[in-house]
PDB file of C-alpha atoms in Angstrom:
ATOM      1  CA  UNK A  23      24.943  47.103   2.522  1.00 50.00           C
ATOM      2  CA  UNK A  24      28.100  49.354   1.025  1.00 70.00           C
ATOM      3  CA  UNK A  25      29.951  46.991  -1.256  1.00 82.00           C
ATOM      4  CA  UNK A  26      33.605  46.977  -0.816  1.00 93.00           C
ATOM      5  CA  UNK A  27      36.393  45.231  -2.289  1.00 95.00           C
ATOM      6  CA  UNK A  28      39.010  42.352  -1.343  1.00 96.00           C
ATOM      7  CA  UNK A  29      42.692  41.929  -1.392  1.00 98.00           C
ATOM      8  CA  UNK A  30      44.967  39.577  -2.894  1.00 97.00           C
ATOM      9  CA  UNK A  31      46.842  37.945  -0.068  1.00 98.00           C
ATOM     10  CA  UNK A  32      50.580  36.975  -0.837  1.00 97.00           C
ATOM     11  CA  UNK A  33      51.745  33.483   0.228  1.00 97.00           C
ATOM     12  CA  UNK A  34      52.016  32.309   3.726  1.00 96.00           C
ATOM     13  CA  UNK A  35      55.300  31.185   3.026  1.00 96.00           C
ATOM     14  CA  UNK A  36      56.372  34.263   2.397  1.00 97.00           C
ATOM     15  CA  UNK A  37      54.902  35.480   5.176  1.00 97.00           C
ATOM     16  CA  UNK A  38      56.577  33.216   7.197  1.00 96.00           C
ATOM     17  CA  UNK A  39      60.294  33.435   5.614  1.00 94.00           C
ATOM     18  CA  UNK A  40      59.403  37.638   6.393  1.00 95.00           C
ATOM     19  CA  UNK A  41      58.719  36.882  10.361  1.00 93.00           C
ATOM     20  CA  UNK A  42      62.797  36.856  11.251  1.00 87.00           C
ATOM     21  CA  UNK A  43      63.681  39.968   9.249  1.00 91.00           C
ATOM     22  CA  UNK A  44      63.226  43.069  11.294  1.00 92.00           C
ATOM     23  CA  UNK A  45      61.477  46.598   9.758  1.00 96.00           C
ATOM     24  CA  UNK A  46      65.144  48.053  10.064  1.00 94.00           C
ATOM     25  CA  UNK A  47      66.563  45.373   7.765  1.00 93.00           C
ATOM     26  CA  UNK A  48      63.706  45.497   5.527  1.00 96.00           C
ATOM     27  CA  UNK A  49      64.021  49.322   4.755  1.00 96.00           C
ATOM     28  CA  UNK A  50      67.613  49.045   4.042  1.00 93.00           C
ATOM     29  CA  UNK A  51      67.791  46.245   1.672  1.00 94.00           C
ATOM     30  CA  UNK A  52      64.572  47.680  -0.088  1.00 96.00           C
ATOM     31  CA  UNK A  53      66.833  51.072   0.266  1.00 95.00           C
ATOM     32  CA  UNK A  54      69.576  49.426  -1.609  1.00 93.00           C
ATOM     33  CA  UNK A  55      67.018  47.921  -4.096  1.00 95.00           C
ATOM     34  CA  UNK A  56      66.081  51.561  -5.039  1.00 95.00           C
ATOM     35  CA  UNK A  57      62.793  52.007  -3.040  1.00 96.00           C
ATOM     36  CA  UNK A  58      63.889  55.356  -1.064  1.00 93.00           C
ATOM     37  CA  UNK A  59      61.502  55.361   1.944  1.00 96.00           C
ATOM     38  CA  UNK A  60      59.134  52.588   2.706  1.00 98.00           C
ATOM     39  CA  UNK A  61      58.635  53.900   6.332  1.00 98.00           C
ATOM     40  CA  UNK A  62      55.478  55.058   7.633  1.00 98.00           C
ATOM     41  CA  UNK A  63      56.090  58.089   9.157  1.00 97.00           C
ATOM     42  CA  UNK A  64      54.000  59.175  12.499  1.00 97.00           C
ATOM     43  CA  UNK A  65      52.597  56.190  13.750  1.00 98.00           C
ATOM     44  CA  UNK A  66      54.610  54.456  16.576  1.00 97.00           C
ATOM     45  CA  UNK A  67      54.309  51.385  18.725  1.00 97.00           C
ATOM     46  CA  UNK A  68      52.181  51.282  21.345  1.00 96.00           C
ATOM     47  CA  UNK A  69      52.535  47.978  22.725  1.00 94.00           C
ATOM     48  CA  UNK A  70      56.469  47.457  23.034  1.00 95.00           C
ATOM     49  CA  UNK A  71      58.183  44.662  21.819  1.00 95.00           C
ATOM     50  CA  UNK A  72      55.445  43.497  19.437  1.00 96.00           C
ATOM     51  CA  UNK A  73      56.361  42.567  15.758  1.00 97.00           C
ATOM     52  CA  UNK A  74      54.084  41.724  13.221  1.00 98.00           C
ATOM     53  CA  UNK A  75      54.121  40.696   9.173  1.00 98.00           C
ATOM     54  CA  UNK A  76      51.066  40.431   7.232  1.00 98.00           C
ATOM     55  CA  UNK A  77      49.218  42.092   3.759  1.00 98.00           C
ATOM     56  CA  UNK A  78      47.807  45.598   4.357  1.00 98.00           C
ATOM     57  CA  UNK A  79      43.793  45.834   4.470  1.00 98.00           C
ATOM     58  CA  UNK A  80      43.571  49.789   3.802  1.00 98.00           C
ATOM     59  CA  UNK A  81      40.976  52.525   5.011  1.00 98.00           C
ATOM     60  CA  UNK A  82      41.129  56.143   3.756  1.00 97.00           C
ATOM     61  CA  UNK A  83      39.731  58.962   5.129  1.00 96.00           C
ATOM     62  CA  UNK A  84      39.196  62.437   3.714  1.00 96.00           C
ATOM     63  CA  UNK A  85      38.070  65.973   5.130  1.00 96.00           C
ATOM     64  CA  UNK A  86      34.313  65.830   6.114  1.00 92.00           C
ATOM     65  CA  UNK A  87      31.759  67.511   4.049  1.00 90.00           C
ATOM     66  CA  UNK A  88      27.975  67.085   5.297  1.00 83.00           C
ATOM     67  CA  UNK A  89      26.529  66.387   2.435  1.00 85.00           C
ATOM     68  CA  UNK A  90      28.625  62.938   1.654  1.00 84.00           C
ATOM     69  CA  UNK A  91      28.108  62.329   4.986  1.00 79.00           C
ATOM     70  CA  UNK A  92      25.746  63.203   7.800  1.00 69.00           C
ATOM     71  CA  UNK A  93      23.570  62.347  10.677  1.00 64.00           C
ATOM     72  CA  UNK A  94      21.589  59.071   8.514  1.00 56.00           C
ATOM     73  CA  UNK A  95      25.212  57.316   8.823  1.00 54.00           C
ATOM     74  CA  UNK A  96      24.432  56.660  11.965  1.00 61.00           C
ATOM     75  CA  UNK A  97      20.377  55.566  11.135  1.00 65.00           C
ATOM     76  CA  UNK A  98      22.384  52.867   9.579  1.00 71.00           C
ATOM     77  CA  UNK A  99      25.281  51.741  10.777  1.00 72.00           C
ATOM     78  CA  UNK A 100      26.303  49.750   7.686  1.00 76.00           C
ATOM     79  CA  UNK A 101      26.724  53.017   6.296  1.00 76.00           C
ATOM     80  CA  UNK A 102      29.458  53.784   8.178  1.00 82.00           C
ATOM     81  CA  UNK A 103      32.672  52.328   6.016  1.00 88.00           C
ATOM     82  CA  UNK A 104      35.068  52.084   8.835  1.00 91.00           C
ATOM     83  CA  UNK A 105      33.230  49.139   9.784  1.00 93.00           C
ATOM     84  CA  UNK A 106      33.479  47.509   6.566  1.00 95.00           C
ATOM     85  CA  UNK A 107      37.150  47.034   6.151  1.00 97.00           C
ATOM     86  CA  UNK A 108      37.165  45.046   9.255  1.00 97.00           C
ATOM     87  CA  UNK A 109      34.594  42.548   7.536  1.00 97.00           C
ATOM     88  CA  UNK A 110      37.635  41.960   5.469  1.00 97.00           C
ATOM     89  CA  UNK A 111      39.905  40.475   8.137  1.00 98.00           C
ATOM     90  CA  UNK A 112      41.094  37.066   8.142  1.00 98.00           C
ATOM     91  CA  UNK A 113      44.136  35.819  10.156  1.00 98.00           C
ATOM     92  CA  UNK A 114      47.019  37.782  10.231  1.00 98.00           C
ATOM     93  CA  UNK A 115      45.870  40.720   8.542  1.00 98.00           C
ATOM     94  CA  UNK A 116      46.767  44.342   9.261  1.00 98.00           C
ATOM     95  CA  UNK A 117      44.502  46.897   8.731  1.00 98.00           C
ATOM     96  CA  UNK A 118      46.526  50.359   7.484  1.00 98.00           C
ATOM     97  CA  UNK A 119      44.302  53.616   7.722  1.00 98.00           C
ATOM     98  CA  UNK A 120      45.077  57.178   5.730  1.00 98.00           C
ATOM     99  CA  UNK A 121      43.370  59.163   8.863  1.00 98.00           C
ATOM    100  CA  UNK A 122      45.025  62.232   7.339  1.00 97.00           C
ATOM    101  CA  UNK A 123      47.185  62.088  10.333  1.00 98.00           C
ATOM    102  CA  UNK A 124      44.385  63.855  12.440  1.00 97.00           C
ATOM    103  CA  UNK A 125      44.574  64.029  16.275  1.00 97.00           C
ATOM    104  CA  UNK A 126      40.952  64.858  16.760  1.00 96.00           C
ATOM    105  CA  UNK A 127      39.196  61.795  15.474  1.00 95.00           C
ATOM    106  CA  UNK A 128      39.285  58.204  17.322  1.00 96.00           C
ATOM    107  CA  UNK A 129      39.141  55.715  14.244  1.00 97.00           C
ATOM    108  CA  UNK A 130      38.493  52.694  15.808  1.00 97.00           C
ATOM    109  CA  UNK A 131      37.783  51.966  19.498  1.00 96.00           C
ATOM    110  CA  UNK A 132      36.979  49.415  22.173  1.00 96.00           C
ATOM    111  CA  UNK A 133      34.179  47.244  19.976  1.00 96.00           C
ATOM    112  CA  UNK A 134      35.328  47.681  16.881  1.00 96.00           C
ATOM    113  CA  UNK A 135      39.171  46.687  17.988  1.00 98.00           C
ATOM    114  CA  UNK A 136      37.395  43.217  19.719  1.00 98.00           C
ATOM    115  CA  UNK A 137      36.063  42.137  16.848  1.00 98.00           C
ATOM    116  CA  UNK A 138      39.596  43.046  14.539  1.00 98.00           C
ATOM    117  CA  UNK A 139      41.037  40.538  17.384  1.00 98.00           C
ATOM    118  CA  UNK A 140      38.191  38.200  17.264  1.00 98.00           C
ATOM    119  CA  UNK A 141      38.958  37.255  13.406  1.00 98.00           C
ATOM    120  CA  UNK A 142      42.349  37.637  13.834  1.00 98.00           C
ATOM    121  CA  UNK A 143      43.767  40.338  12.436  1.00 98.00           C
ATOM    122  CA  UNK A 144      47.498  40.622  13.814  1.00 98.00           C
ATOM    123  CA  UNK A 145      47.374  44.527  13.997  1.00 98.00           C
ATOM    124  CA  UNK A 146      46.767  47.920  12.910  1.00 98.00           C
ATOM    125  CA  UNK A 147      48.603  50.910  11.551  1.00 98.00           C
ATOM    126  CA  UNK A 148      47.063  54.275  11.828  1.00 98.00           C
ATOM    127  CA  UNK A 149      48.343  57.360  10.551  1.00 98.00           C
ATOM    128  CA  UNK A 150      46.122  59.084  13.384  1.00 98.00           C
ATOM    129  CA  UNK A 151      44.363  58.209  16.440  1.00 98.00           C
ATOM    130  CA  UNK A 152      42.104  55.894  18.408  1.00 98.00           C
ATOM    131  CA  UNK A 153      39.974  55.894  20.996  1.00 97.00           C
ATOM    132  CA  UNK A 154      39.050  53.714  23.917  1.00 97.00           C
ATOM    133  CA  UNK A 155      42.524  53.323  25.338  1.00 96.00           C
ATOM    134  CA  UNK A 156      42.134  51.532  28.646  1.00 96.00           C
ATOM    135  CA  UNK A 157      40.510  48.810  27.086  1.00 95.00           C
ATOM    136  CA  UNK A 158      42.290  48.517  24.035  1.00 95.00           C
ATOM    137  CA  UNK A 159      45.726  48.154  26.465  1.00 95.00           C
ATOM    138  CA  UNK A 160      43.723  44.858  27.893  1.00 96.00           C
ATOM    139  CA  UNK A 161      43.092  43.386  24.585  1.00 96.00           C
ATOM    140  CA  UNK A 162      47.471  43.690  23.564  1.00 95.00           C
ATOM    141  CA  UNK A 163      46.750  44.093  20.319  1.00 97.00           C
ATOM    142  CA  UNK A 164      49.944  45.420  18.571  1.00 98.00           C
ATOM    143  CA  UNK A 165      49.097  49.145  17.650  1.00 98.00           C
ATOM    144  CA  UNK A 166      50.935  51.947  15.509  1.00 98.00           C
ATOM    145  CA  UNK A 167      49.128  54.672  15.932  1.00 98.00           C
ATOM    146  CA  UNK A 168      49.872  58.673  16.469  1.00 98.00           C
ATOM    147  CA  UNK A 169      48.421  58.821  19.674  1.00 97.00           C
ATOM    148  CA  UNK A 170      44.897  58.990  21.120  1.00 98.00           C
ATOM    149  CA  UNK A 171      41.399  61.161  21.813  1.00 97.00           C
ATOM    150  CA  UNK A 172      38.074  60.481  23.317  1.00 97.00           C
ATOM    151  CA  UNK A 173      36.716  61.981  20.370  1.00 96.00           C
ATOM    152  CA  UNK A 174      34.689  58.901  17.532  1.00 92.00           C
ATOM    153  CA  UNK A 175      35.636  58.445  14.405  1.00 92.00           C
ATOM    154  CA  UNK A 176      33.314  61.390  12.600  1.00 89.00           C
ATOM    155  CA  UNK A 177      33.214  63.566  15.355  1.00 90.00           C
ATOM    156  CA  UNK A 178      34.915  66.194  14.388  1.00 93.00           C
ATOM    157  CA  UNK A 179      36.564  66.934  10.619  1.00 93.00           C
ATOM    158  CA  UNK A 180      37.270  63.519   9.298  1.00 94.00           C
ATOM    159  CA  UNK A 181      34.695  60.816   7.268  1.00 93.00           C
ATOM    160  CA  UNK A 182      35.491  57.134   5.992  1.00 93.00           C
ATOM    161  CA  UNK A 183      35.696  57.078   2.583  1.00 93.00           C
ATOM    162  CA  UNK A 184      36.995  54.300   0.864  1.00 95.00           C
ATOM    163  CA  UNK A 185      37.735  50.793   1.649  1.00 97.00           C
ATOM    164  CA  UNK A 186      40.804  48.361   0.213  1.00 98.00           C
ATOM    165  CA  UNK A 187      42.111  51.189  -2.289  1.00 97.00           C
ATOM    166  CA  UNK A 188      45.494  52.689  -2.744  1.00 98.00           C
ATOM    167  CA  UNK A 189      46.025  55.192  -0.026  1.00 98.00           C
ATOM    168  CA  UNK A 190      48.841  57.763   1.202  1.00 98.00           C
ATOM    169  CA  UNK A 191      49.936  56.365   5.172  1.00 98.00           C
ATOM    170  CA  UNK A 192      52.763  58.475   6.303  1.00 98.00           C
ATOM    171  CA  UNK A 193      54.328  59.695   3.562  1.00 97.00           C
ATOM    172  CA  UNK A 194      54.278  56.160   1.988  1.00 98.00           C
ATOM    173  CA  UNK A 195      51.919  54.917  -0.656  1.00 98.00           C
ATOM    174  CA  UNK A 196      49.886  51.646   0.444  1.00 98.00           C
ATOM    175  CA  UNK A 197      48.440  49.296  -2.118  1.00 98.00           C
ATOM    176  CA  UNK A 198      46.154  46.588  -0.761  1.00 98.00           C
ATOM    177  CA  UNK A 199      47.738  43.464  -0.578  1.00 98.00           C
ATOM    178  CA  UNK A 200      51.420  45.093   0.215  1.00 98.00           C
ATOM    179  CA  UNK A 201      52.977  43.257   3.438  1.00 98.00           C
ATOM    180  CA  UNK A 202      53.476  45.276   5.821  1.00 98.00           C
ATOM    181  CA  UNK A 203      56.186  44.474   8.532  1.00 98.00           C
ATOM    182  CA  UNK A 204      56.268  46.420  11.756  1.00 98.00           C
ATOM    183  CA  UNK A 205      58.394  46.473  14.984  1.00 98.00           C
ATOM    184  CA  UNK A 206      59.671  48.865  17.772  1.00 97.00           C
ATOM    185  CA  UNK A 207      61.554  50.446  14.845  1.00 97.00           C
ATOM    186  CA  UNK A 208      58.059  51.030  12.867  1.00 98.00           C
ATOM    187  CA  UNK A 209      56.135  50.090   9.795  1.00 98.00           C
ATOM    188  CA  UNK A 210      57.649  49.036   6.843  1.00 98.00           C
ATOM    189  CA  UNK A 211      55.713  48.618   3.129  1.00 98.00           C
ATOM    190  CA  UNK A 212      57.137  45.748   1.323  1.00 98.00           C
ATOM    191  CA  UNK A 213      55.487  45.416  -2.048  1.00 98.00           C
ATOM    192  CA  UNK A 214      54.458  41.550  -2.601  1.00 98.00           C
ATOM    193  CA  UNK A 215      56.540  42.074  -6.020  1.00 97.00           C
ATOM    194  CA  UNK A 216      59.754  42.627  -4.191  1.00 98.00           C
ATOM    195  CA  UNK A 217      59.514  40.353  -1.159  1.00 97.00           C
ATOM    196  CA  UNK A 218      61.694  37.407  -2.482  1.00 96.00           C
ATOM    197  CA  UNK A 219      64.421  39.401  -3.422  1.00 96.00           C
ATOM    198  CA  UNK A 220      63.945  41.537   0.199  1.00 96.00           C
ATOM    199  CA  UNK A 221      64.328  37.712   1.776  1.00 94.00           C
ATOM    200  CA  UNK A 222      67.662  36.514   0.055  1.00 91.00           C
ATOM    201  CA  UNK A 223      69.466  39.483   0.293  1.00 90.00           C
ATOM    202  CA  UNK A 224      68.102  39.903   3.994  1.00 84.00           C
ATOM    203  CA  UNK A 225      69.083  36.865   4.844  1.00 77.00           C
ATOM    204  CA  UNK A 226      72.531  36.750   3.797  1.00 76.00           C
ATOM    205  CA  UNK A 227      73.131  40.018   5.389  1.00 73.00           C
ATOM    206  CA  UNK A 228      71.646  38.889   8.452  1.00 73.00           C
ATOM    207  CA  UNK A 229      74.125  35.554   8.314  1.00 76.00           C
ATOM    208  CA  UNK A 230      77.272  38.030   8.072  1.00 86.00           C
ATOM    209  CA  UNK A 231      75.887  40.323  10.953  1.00 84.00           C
ATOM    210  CA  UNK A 232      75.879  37.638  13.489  1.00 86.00           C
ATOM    211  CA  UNK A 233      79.651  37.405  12.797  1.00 90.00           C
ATOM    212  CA  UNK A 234      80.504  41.266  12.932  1.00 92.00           C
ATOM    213  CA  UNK A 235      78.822  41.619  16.013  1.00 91.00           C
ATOM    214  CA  UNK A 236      80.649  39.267  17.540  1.00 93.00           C
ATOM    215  CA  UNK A 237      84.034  40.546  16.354  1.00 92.00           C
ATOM    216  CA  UNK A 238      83.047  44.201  17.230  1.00 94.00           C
ATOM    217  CA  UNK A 239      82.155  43.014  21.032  1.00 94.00           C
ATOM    218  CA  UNK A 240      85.602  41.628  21.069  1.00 95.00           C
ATOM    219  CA  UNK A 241      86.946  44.984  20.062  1.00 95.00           C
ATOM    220  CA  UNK A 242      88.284  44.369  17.075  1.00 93.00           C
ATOM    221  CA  UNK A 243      88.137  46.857  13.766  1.00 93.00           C
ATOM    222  CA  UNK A 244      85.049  48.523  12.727  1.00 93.00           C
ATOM    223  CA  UNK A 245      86.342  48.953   9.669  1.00 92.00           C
ATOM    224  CA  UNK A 246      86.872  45.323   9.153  1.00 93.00           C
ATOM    225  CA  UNK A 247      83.739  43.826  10.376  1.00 90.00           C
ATOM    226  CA  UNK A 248      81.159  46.202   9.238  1.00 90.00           C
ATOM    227  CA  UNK A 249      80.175  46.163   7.010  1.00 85.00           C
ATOM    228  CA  UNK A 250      81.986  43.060   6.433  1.00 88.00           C
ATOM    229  CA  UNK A 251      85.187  43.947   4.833  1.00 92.00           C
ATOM    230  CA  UNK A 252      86.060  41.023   1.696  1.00 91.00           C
ATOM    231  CA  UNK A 253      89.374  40.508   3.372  1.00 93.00           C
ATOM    232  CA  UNK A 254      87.366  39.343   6.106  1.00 92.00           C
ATOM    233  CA  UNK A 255      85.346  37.052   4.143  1.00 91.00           C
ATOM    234  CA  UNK A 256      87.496  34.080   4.289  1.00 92.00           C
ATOM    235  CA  UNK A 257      87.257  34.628   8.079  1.00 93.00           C
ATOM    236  CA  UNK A 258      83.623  34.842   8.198  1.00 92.00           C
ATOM    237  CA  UNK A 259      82.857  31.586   6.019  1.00 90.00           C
ATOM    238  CA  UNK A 260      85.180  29.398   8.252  1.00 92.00           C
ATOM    239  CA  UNK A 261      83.391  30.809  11.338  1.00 92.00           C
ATOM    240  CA  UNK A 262      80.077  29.959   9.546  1.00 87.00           C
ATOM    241  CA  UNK A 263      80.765  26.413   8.953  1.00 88.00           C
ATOM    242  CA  UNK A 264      81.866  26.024  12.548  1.00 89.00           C
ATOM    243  CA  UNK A 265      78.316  27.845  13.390  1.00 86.00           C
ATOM    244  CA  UNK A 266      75.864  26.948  10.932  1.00 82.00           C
ATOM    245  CA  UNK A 267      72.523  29.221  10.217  1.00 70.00           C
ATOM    246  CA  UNK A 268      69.650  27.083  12.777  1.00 65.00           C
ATOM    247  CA  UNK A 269      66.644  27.111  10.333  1.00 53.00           C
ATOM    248  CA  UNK A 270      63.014  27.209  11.839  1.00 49.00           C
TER     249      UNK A 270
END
């Protein structure tokens, strides 16, 4: 057996509070808190209107060279560490893979995306391609992927190579255990560290944005409404208590 390491999972109330707050709203605010670009660049949504939130179980791949890895990874299959990082997955995971952003190479497919379901994993981000694609449609998992090949995993110039270390997704570094939150918009890397401060200030801008939209179907001034001018403040807080936030 090939020995690989956990993750430190953050809380599930976090988690939770993260569900509401789309990737667009997550970017800015962590934009405003002075982390440039947490998008994932490449991989888009394959199953429309999905969203997900959970911590990032990573994968990292690297060029192929035969003598790391050849033809006795498949005498034993536990050999093979793709394999392993789904032996990590509990509910709501996401498994994030560093496939080098490779169109040749099919990371997962069919059998290996049942079982991700099977223990619950809530979805998968790959910088790169799978395989397998009729079936994986039936299984609606929510995917962000580059695209997709007939071609397995090793096939052609890519090889697992680590499991549950930091990895490069994107353009974005990935530390295991980071929450990942994904939509129609993309994936967004929250690090655990800055996830309470992402939720207050999300929140509160998300309050405010109810009201602005309303005003700017009405017609009334951009410049007023949004971003929320503090003339308009007065306005907005009577208009709150009239129309309280509904907590789930």
């Amino acid at each position: 057996m090939t020995h690989t390491p956990g993750i430190t999972r953050p809380s599930k109330d976090i988690i939770a509070a993260l569900k509401d707050i789309g990737s667009a709203t997550v970017a800015g605010t962590l934009g405003h808190m002075g982390i440039r670009n947490p998008h994932i660049q490449g991989p888009v949504s394959w199953n429309k209107g999905k969203s997900i939130v959970g911590p990032a179980l990573t994968l990292q791949f690297m060029p192929k060279r035969e003598d790391l890895y050849g033809d006795g990874e498949y005498a034993d299959p536990e050999k093979q560490l793709h394999r392993h990082v789904l032996y990590h997955v509990e509910e709501g995971d996401i498994v994030v893979v560093d496939a080098r952003g490779d169109m040749t190479a099919g990371v997962f497919g069919d059998m290996m995306s049942t079982y991700f379901k099977g223990r619950g994993g809530a979805g998968m981000i790959i910088d790169g391609c799978l395989r397998d694609y009729p079936n994986l449609k039936k299984l609606d998992l929510p995917l962000w992927v580059r695209g997709w090949t007939p071609n397995f995993h090793t096939q052609t110039g890519l090889m697992p190579f680590a499991v549950n270390v930091p990895i490069a997704c994107g353009g974005v570094t990935v530390i295991p255990g980071d929450i990942i939150v994904a939509d129609d918009d993309g994936a967004v890397v929250l690090p655990v560290a800055l996830a309470a401060e992402v939720i207050a200030k999300s929140a509160e801008h998300h309050e405010w944005e109810d009201f602005s939209r309303m005003k700017l179907m009405e017609g009334a001034p951009l410049q007023r409404y949004y971003p929320l001018h503090a003339d308009a403040r007065e306005e907005y807080e009577a208009w709150r208590q009239l129309n309280p936030v509904k907590h789930s």
